[in-house]
Amino acid sequence: MLTLDLPEGPRDVTAADAELWETPIAALFAIGLTNLGQEHRFQRTVRHLPGGAELVAFRGESVFAAAQLLVVPTLLTEQPPFGALACVPKSDLLLIHPIVDRHSLAALEELALLSARLYEAGPKSLSPHLYWSEGKRLMRLPVTLEGQTVHFRPPPRFAAKVVEPLQG
């Protein structure tokens, strides 16, 4: 979805809007992602999960705060070697954990629980899901919760690029 940030508030781009610009839809999405990557009206704080793993939080009142999930690599000062875990439990909050070592596997469970807890608590709940950002790729990770127990079966790409190297 493409959205215009107008003074009177955000509005979805219609087919008629796109037609007037005489620009292919793929190019419009590329422009939108570039603009999103330049959006920096967010409070950035660094905290640590209970197990000690770093957690970078971006909070903002912009309707585009959660959309920053699409440009996670542009938000990090250094690119982590194995990508980053991310979640958007509320529309005004993006949480990122840079994957740098084997402790990130435990952080995955902690972040999944935190995301679910924040999502359930509201307000402005958006998504309880956990994502893996790897360069320009974004993958939803198959995490399920039973109480405080996290069940995670890594997809083949995540297993090969993250789990196996960190456990090896």
mmCIF file of C-alpha atoms in Angstrom:
data_model
loop_
_atom_site.group_PDB
_atom_site.id
_atom_site.type_symbol
_atom_site.label_atom_id
_atom_site.label_comp_id
_atom_site.label_asym_id
_atom_site.label_seq_id
_atom_site.Cartn_x
_atom_site.Cartn_y
_atom_site.Cartn_z
ATOM 1 C CA MET A 1 0.000 0.000 0.000
ATOM 2 C CA LEU A 2 1.277 3.455 -0.877
ATOM 3 C CA THR A 3 0.274 6.355 1.344
ATOM 4 C CA LEU A 4 0.514 10.100 0.950
ATOM 5 C CA ASP A 5 1.442 12.060 4.074
ATOM 6 C CA LEU A 6 -0.679 15.174 3.562
ATOM 7 C CA PRO A 7 -1.112 18.122 5.960
ATOM 8 C CA GLU A 8 -4.710 17.039 6.609
ATOM 9 C CA GLY A 9 -3.566 13.482 7.357
ATOM 10 C CA PRO A 10 -2.431 10.331 5.574
ATOM 11 C CA ARG A 11 -4.331 9.060 2.537
ATOM 12 C CA ASP A 12 -3.876 5.962 0.419
ATOM 13 C CA VAL A 13 -2.658 6.492 -3.136
ATOM 14 C CA THR A 14 -5.466 5.657 -5.556
ATOM 15 C CA ALA A 15 -5.091 4.149 -9.018
ATOM 16 C CA ALA A 16 -6.114 7.559 -10.411
ATOM 17 C CA ASP A 17 -3.283 9.240 -8.453
ATOM 18 C CA ALA A 18 -0.737 6.763 -9.775
ATOM 19 C CA GLU A 19 -1.992 7.163 -13.331
ATOM 20 C CA LEU A 20 -1.489 10.942 -13.188
ATOM 21 C CA TRP A 21 2.152 10.488 -12.172
ATOM 22 C CA GLU A 22 2.867 8.308 -15.226
ATOM 23 C CA THR A 23 5.244 6.194 -13.146
ATOM 24 C CA PRO A 24 5.149 2.393 -12.930
ATOM 25 C CA ILE A 25 3.766 1.043 -9.646
ATOM 26 C CA ALA A 26 7.081 -0.723 -8.855
ATOM 27 C CA ALA A 27 8.890 2.606 -9.161
ATOM 28 C CA LEU A 28 6.337 4.277 -6.873
ATOM 29 C CA PHE A 29 6.950 1.605 -4.225
ATOM 30 C CA ALA A 30 10.718 2.141 -4.562
ATOM 31 C CA ILE A 31 10.217 5.896 -4.065
ATOM 32 C CA GLY A 32 8.005 5.193 -1.055
ATOM 33 C CA LEU A 33 10.633 2.945 0.539
ATOM 34 C CA THR A 34 13.296 5.587 -0.055
ATOM 35 C CA ASN A 35 11.092 8.212 1.584
ATOM 36 C CA LEU A 36 10.367 5.859 4.475
ATOM 37 C CA GLY A 37 14.092 5.332 5.005
ATOM 38 C CA GLN A 38 14.491 9.098 5.332
ATOM 39 C CA GLU A 39 11.785 9.386 7.998
ATOM 40 C CA HIS A 40 13.623 10.081 11.260
ATOM 41 C CA ARG A 41 11.054 11.580 13.597
ATOM 42 C CA PHE A 42 11.410 8.829 16.146
ATOM 43 C CA GLN A 43 12.818 8.513 19.618
ATOM 44 C CA ARG A 44 15.583 5.895 19.600
ATOM 45 C CA THR A 45 16.475 4.144 22.831
ATOM 46 C CA VAL A 46 18.743 1.190 23.507
ATOM 47 C CA ARG A 47 17.760 -1.236 26.227
ATOM 48 C CA HIS A 48 18.604 -4.811 27.097
ATOM 49 C CA LEU A 49 16.357 -7.825 27.298
ATOM 50 C CA PRO A 50 16.406 -9.766 30.611
ATOM 51 C CA GLY A 51 19.020 -12.149 29.181
ATOM 52 C CA GLY A 52 21.291 -9.199 28.332
ATOM 53 C CA ALA A 53 20.709 -8.974 24.568
ATOM 54 C CA GLU A 54 20.584 -5.484 23.046
ATOM 55 C CA LEU A 55 17.188 -4.154 22.029
ATOM 56 C CA VAL A 56 16.836 -0.952 20.003
ATOM 57 C CA ALA A 57 13.431 0.692 20.327
ATOM 58 C CA PHE A 58 12.018 3.284 17.942
ATOM 59 C CA ARG A 59 8.941 5.105 19.156
ATOM 60 C CA GLY A 60 7.081 7.878 17.407
ATOM 61 C CA GLU A 61 3.671 9.399 16.910
ATOM 62 C CA SER A 62 3.932 9.254 13.118
ATOM 63 C CA VAL A 63 1.559 6.878 11.382
ATOM 64 C CA PHE A 64 4.684 5.570 9.659
ATOM 65 C CA ALA A 65 6.468 4.399 12.834
ATOM 66 C CA ALA A 66 5.538 0.751 12.360
ATOM 67 C CA ALA A 67 6.263 0.960 8.632
ATOM 68 C CA GLN A 68 9.923 1.449 9.548
ATOM 69 C CA LEU A 69 9.938 -2.350 9.807
ATOM 70 C CA LEU A 70 10.384 -2.288 6.019
ATOM 71 C CA VAL A 71 13.665 -0.370 6.283
ATOM 72 C CA VAL A 72 15.290 -1.883 9.394
ATOM 73 C CA PRO A 73 18.825 -1.879 7.895
ATOM 74 C CA THR A 74 18.698 1.923 7.472
ATOM 75 C CA LEU A 75 17.943 2.350 11.186
ATOM 76 C CA LEU A 76 20.971 0.509 12.518
ATOM 77 C CA THR A 77 24.336 2.233 12.904
ATOM 78 C CA GLU A 78 26.142 -0.999 12.016
ATOM 79 C CA GLN A 79 24.852 -3.860 9.909
ATOM 80 C CA PRO A 80 24.735 -7.001 12.048
ATOM 81 C CA PRO A 81 26.346 -10.040 10.385
ATOM 82 C CA PHE A 82 23.198 -12.179 10.608
ATOM 83 C CA GLY A 83 20.511 -9.548 10.135
ATOM 84 C CA ALA A 84 18.110 -8.435 12.848
ATOM 85 C CA LEU A 85 15.025 -9.636 14.654
ATOM 86 C CA ALA A 86 12.219 -7.103 14.707
ATOM 87 C CA CYS A 87 8.617 -6.681 15.816
ATOM 88 C CA VAL A 88 5.921 -4.000 15.730
ATOM 89 C CA PRO A 89 3.610 -4.852 18.621
ATOM 90 C CA LYS A 90 2.095 -1.341 18.542
ATOM 91 C CA SER A 91 1.634 1.094 15.685
ATOM 92 C CA ASP A 92 3.973 3.578 17.361
ATOM 93 C CA LEU A 93 6.722 1.132 18.338
ATOM 94 C CA LEU A 94 9.371 -0.829 16.456
ATOM 95 C CA LEU A 95 11.721 -3.124 18.390
ATOM 96 C CA ILE A 96 14.946 -4.405 16.805
ATOM 97 C CA HIS A 97 17.526 -6.886 18.047
ATOM 98 C CA PRO A 98 20.736 -7.013 15.955
ATOM 99 C CA ILE A 99 21.791 -10.663 15.530
ATOM 100 C CA VAL A 100 25.485 -10.741 16.356
ATOM 101 C CA ASP A 101 26.188 -13.971 18.241
ATOM 102 C CA ARG A 102 24.684 -17.179 19.655
ATOM 103 C CA HIS A 103 22.946 -15.239 22.449
ATOM 104 C CA SER A 104 20.556 -13.950 19.789
ATOM 105 C CA LEU A 105 18.863 -17.348 19.693
ATOM 106 C CA ALA A 106 17.779 -16.872 23.313
ATOM 107 C CA ALA A 107 16.886 -13.264 22.515
ATOM 108 C CA LEU A 108 14.492 -14.553 19.848
ATOM 109 C CA GLU A 109 12.402 -16.206 22.561
ATOM 110 C CA GLU A 110 12.547 -13.159 24.824
ATOM 111 C CA LEU A 111 11.556 -10.816 22.003
ATOM 112 C CA ALA A 112 8.689 -13.094 20.933
ATOM 113 C CA LEU A 113 7.299 -13.034 24.489
ATOM 114 C CA LEU A 114 7.763 -9.273 24.801
ATOM 115 C CA SER A 115 6.073 -8.619 21.471
ATOM 116 C CA ALA A 116 3.078 -10.755 22.405
ATOM 117 C CA ARG A 117 2.802 -9.106 25.836
ATOM 118 C CA LEU A 118 2.933 -5.557 24.392
ATOM 119 C CA TYR A 119 0.475 -6.471 21.639
ATOM 120 C CA GLU A 120 -2.019 -7.902 24.132
ATOM 121 C CA ALA A 121 -1.668 -4.935 26.494
ATOM 122 C CA GLY A 122 -2.478 -2.337 23.824
ATOM 123 C CA PRO A 123 -3.345 0.393 23.073
ATOM 124 C CA LYS A 124 -2.508 0.806 19.391
ATOM 125 C CA SER A 125 -1.903 -2.940 19.015
ATOM 126 C CA LEU A 126 -0.620 -3.855 15.574
ATOM 127 C CA SER A 127 1.084 -7.266 15.363
ATOM 128 C CA PRO A 128 2.411 -9.871 17.818
ATOM 129 C CA HIS A 129 4.619 -11.431 15.124
ATOM 130 C CA LEU A 130 8.387 -11.615 14.968
ATOM 131 C CA TYR A 131 10.308 -10.825 11.773
ATOM 132 C CA TRP A 132 13.819 -11.395 10.466
ATOM 133 C CA SER A 133 15.352 -8.537 8.497
ATOM 134 C CA GLU A 134 18.218 -9.604 6.247
ATOM 135 C CA GLY A 135 19.381 -6.865 3.898
ATOM 136 C CA LYS A 136 16.357 -5.985 1.773
ATOM 137 C CA ARG A 137 14.510 -9.157 2.778
ATOM 138 C CA LEU A 138 11.897 -9.317 5.501
ATOM 139 C CA MET A 139 10.581 -12.680 6.666
ATOM 140 C CA ARG A 140 7.907 -13.412 9.256
ATOM 141 C CA LEU A 141 9.234 -16.062 11.597
ATOM 142 C CA PRO A 142 6.937 -18.950 12.570
ATOM 143 C CA VAL A 143 6.726 -18.447 16.323
ATOM 144 C CA THR A 144 3.877 -19.725 18.461
ATOM 145 C CA LEU A 145 3.368 -19.240 22.165
ATOM 146 C CA GLU A 146 1.775 -21.483 24.768
ATOM 147 C CA GLY A 147 1.740 -19.428 27.933
ATOM 148 C CA GLN A 148 5.397 -18.521 28.529
ATOM 149 C CA THR A 149 6.672 -21.297 26.269
ATOM 150 C CA VAL A 150 7.968 -20.273 22.832
ATOM 151 C CA HIS A 151 7.811 -22.742 19.960
ATOM 152 C CA PHE A 152 9.993 -21.889 16.984
ATOM 153 C CA ARG A 153 10.733 -23.985 13.953
ATOM 154 C CA PRO A 154 13.210 -21.997 11.871
ATOM 155 C CA PRO A 155 12.501 -21.724 8.150
ATOM 156 C CA PRO A 156 15.278 -23.270 6.012
ATOM 157 C CA ARG A 157 16.852 -19.920 5.054
ATOM 158 C CA PHE A 158 16.930 -18.679 8.658
ATOM 159 C CA ALA A 159 18.322 -22.022 9.825
ATOM 160 C CA ALA A 160 21.097 -21.941 7.213
ATOM 161 C CA LYS A 161 22.000 -18.255 7.564
ATOM 162 C CA VAL A 162 21.568 -17.791 11.322
ATOM 163 C CA VAL A 163 20.939 -20.879 13.473
ATOM 164 C CA GLU A 164 23.555 -23.216 12.004
ATOM 165 C CA PRO A 165 26.426 -20.672 11.940
ATOM 166 C CA LEU A 166 25.655 -19.489 15.477
ATOM 167 C CA GLN A 167 25.365 -22.984 16.903
ATOM 168 C CA GLY A 168 28.361 -24.323 14.966
#
